[in-house]
CSV table of C-alpha atoms in Angstrom, one decimal:
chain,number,residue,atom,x,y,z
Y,1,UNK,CA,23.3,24.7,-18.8
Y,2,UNK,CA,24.2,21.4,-17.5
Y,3,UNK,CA,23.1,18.3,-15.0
Y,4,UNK,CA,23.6,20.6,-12.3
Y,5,UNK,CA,21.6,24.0,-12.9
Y,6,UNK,CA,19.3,24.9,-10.0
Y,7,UNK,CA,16.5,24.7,-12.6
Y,8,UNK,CA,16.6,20.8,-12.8
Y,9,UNK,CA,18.4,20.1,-10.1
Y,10,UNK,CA,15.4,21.5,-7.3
Y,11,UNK,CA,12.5,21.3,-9.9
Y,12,UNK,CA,12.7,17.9,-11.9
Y,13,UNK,CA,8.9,18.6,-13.4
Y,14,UNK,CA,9.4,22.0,-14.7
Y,15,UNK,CA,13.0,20.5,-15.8
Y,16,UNK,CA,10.8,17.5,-17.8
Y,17,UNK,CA,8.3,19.7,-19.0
Y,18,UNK,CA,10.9,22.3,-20.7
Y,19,UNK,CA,12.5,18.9,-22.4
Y,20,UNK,CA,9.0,18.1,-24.2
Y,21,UNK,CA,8.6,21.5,-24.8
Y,22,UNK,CA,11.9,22.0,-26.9
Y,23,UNK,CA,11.5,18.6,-28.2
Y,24,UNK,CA,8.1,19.6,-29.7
Y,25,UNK,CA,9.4,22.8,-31.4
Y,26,UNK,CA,12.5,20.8,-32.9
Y,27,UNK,CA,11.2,17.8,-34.1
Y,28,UNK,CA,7.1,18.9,-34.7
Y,29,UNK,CA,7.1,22.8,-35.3
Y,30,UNK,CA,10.5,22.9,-36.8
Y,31,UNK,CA,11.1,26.2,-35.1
Y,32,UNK,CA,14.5,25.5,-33.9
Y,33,UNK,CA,17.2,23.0,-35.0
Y,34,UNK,CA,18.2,21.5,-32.1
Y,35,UNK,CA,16.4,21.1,-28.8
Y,36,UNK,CA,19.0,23.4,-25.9
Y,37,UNK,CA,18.0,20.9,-23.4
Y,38,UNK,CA,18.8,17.4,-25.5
Y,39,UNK,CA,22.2,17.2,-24.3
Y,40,UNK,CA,20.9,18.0,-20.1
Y,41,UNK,CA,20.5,15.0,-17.8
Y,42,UNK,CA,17.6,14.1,-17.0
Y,43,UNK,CA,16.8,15.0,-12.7
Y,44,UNK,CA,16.5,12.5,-10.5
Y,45,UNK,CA,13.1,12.7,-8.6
Y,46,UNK,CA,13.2,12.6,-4.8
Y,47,UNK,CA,11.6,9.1,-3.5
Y,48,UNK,CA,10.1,9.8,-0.3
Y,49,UNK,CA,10.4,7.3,2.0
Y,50,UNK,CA,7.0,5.8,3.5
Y,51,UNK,CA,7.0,4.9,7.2
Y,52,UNK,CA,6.1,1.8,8.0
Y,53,UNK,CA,3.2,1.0,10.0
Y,54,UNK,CA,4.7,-0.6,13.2
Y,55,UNK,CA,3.0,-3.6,15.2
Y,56,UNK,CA,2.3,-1.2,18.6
Y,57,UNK,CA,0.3,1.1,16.5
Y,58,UNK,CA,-1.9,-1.0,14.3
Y,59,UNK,CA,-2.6,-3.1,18.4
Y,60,UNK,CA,-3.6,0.5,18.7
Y,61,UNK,CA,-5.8,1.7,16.1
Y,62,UNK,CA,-7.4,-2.1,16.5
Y,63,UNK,CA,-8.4,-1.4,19.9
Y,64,UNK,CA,-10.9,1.3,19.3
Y,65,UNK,CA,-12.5,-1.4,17.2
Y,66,UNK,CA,-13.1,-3.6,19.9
Y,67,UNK,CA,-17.2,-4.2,19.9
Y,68,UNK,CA,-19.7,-6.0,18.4
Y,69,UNK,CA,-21.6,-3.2,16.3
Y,70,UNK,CA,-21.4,-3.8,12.7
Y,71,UNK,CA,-18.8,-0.9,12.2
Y,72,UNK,CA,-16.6,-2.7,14.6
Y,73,UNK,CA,-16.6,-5.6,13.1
Y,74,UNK,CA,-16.3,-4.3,9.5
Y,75,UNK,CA,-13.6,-2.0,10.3
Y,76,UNK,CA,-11.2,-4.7,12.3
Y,77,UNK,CA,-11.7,-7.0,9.2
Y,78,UNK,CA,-10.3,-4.3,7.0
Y,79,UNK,CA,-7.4,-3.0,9.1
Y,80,UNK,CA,-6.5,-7.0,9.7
Y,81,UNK,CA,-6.3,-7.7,6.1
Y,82,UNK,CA,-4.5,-4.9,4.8
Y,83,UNK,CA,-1.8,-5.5,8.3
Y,84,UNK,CA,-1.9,-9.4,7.2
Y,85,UNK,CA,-1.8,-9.5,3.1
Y,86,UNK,CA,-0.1,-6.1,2.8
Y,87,UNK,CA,-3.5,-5.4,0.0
Y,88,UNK,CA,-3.5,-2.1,-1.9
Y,89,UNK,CA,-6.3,0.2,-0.7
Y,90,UNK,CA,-8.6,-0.8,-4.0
Y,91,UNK,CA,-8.1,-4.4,-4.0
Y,92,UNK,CA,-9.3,-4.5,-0.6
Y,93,UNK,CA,-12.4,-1.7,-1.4
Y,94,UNK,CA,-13.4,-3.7,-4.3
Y,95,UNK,CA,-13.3,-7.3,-2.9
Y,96,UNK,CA,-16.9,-8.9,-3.2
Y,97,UNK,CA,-18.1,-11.5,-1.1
Y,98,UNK,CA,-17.3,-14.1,-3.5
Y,99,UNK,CA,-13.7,-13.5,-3.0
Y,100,UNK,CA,-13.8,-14.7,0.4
Y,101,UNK,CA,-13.0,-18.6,1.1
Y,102,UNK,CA,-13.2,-19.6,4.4
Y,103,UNK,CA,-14.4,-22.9,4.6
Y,104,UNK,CA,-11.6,-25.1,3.8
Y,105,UNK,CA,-8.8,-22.6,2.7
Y,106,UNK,CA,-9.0,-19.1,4.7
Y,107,UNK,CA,-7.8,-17.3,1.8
Y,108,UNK,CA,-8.7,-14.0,-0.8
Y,109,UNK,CA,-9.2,-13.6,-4.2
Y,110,UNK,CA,-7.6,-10.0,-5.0
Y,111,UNK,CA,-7.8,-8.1,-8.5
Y,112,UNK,CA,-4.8,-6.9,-9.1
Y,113,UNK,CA,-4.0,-3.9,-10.9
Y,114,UNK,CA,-3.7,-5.2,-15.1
Y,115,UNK,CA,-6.6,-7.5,-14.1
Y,116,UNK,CA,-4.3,-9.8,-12.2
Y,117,UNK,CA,-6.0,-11.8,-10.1
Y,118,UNK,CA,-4.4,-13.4,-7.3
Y,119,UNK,CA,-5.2,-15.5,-4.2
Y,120,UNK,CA,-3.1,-15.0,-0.6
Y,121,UNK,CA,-3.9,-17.0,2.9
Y,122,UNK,CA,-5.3,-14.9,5.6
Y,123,UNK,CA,-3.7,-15.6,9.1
Y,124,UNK,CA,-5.9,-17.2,12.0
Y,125,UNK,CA,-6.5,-13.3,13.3
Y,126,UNK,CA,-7.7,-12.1,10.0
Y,127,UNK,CA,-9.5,-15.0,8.8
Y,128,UNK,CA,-11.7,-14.7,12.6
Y,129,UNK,CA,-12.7,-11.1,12.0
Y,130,UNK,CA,-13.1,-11.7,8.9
Y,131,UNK,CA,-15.8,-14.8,9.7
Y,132,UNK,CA,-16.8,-11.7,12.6
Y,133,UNK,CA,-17.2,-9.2,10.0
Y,134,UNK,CA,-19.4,-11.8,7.5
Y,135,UNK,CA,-21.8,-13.2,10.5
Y,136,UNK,CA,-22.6,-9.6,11.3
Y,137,UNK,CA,-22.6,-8.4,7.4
Y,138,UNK,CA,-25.8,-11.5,7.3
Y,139,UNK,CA,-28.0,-9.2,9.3
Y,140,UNK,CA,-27.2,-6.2,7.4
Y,141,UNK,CA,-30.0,-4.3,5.1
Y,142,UNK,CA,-27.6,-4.8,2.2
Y,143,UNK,CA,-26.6,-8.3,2.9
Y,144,UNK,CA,-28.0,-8.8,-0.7
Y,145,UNK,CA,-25.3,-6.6,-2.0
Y,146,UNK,CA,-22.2,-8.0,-4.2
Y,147,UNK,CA,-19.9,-6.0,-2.5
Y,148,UNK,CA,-18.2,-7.2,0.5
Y,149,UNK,CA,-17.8,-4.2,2.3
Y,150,UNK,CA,-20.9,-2.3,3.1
Y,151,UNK,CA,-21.8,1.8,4.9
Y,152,UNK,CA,-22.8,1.8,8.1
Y,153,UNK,CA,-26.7,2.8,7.3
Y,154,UNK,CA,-28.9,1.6,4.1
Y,155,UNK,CA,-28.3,-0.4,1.5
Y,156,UNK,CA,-24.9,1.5,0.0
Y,157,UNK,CA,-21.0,-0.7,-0.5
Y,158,UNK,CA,-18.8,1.3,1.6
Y,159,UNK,CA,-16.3,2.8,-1.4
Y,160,UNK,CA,-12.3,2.9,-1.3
Y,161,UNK,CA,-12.9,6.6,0.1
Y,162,UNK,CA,-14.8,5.3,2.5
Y,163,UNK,CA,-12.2,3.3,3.5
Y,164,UNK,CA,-9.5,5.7,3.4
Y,165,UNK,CA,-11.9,8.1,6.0
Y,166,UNK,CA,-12.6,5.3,8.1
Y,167,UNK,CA,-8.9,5.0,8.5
Y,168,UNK,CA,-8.2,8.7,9.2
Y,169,UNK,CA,-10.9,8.3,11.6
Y,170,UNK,CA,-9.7,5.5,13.3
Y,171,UNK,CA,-6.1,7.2,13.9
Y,172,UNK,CA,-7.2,9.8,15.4
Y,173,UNK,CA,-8.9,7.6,17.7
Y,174,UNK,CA,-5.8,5.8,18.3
Y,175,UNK,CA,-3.6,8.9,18.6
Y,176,UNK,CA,-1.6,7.3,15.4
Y,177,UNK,CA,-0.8,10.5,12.5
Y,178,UNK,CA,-1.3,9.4,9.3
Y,179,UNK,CA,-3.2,6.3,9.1
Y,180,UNK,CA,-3.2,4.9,5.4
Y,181,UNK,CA,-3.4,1.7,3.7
Y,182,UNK,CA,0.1,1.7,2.2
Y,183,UNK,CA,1.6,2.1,5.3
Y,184,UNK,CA,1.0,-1.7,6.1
Y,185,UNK,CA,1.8,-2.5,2.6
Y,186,UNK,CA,5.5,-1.3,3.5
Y,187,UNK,CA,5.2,-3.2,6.6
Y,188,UNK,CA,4.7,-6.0,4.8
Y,189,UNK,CA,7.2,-5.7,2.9
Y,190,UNK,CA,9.7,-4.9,5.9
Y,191,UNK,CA,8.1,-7.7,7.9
Y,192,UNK,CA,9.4,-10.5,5.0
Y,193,UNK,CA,12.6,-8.6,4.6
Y,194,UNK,CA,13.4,-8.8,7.9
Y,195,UNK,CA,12.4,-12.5,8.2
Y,196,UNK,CA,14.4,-13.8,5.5
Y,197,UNK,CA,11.8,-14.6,3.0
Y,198,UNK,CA,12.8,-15.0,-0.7
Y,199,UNK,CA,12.3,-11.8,-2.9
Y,200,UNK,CA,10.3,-13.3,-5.3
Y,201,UNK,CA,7.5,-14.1,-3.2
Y,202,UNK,CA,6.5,-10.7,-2.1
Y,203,UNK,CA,6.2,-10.8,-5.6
Y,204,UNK,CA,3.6,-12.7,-6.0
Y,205,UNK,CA,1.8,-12.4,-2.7
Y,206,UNK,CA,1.8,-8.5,-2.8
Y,207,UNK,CA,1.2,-8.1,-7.1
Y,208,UNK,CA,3.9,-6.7,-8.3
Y,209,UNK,CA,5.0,-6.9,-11.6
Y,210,UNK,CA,8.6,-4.3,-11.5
Y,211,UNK,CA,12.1,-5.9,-9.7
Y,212,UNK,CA,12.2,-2.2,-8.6
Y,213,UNK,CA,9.2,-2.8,-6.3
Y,214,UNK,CA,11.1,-4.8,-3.5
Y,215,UNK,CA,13.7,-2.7,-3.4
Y,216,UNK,CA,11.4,0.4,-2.6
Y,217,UNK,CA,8.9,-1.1,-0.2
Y,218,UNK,CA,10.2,-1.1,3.5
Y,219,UNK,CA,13.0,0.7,2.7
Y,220,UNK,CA,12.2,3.4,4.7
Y,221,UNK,CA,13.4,0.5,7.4
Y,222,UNK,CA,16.5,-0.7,5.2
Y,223,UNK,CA,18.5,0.6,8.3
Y,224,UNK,CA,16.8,-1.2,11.2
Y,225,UNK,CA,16.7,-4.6,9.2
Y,226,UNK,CA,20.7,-4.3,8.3
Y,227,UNK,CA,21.2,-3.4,11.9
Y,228,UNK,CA,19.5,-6.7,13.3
Y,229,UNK,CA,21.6,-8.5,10.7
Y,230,UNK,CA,24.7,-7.3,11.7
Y,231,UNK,CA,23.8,-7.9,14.6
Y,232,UNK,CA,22.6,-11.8,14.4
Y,233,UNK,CA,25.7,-12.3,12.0
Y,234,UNK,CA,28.5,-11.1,15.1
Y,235,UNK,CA,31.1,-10.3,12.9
Y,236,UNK,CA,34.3,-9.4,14.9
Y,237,UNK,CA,32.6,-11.5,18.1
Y,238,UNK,CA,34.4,-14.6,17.4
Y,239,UNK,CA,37.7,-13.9,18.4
């Protein structure tokens, strides 16, 4: 059996699995002397490749929030930050009112995953729905509440599932298949990418804590951002 048996090449669980399992009854049971599978590489899992969220279907999918009902305004606030901070869906679920600071700095407090906290601006568009979203929040039953985000009807905080309905929801509205936060986590990656901005700042801005992570985000538009650079670059146009 090598690298290249069907067995690990097309299932790379069951292949990892049968690799603790041997290992067990080698080194713990003392069944067998040598594991069969020590010597077999180990399979590469597939890395699928998450579409970003592009800029004509998030104008979309904000559209159907246009309105002044508390929904509305609750629902544009969260779509705007996740499309303007790139925020994983639980940072922005669990954000509390506290974490908001508009008056002199228009910025968020996230809490990161490792208990990383970290604070990123919010662009003029987000930081106004989010001022929307608050003015509107005041009249609410559970304007008392901690959380920041609150259900439609009684006194409940609208939960990361919540969220990740409203969302669906929203799509379909739009007409936009699979609507979900990490989409416009990619974009923002992408977006930066294709700007120019230094690697390390994503870093920072978007909590990562792995050199693998900037490589993976907004790859899916690797292709689109080479050809624009190829492009801008014109090499073989100056002769």
């Amino acid at each position: 059996m090598d690298g290249g048996d069907p067995l690990t090449r097309d299932r790379p669980e069951q292949a990892q699995a049968l690799q603790q399992f041997f290992k067990w009854l080698a080194l713990d049971e003392e069944e067998i002397d040598r594991p069969p599978m020590e010597r077999v590489r180990q399979p590469k899992t597939p890395q699928e490749l998450i579409p970003i969220m592009r800029d004509d279907d998030t104008r979309r999918i904000l559209d159907t929030c246009r309105g002044r009902a508390f929904v509305d305004r609750r629902d544009e606030a969260i779509i705007r930050l996740l499309y303007n901070t790139g925020a994983r869906l639980s940072e922005v679920a669990n954000l509390h009112v506290d974490d908001v600071s508009l008056a002199d700095t228009d910025t968020i407090r996230y809490h990161g995953k490792g208990a990383k906290d970290r604070r990123v601006r919010l662009g003029p568009k987000a930081a106004r729905a989010m001022s929307r979203y608050l003015r509107t929040r005041s009249q609410h039953k559970g304007s008392l509440l901690a959380e920041l985000w609150l259900a439609d009807r009684g006194t409940r905080a609208l939960a990361a599932n919540g969220i990740k309905l409203m969302l669906k929801r929203r799509g379909q509205r739009a007409g936009v298949a699979n609507v979900h936060a990490h989409r416009w986590r990619h974009n923002f990656a992408h977006e930066w990418k294709r700007a120019g901005g230094d690697t390390g700042d994503p870093m920072l801005l978007l909590g990562w804590t792995s050199d693998d992570m900037p490589r993976h985000y907004g790859s899916s538009a690797a292709a689109e951002r080479a050809q624009e650079s190829q492009s801008r670059v014109g090499i073989g146009e100056r002769v």
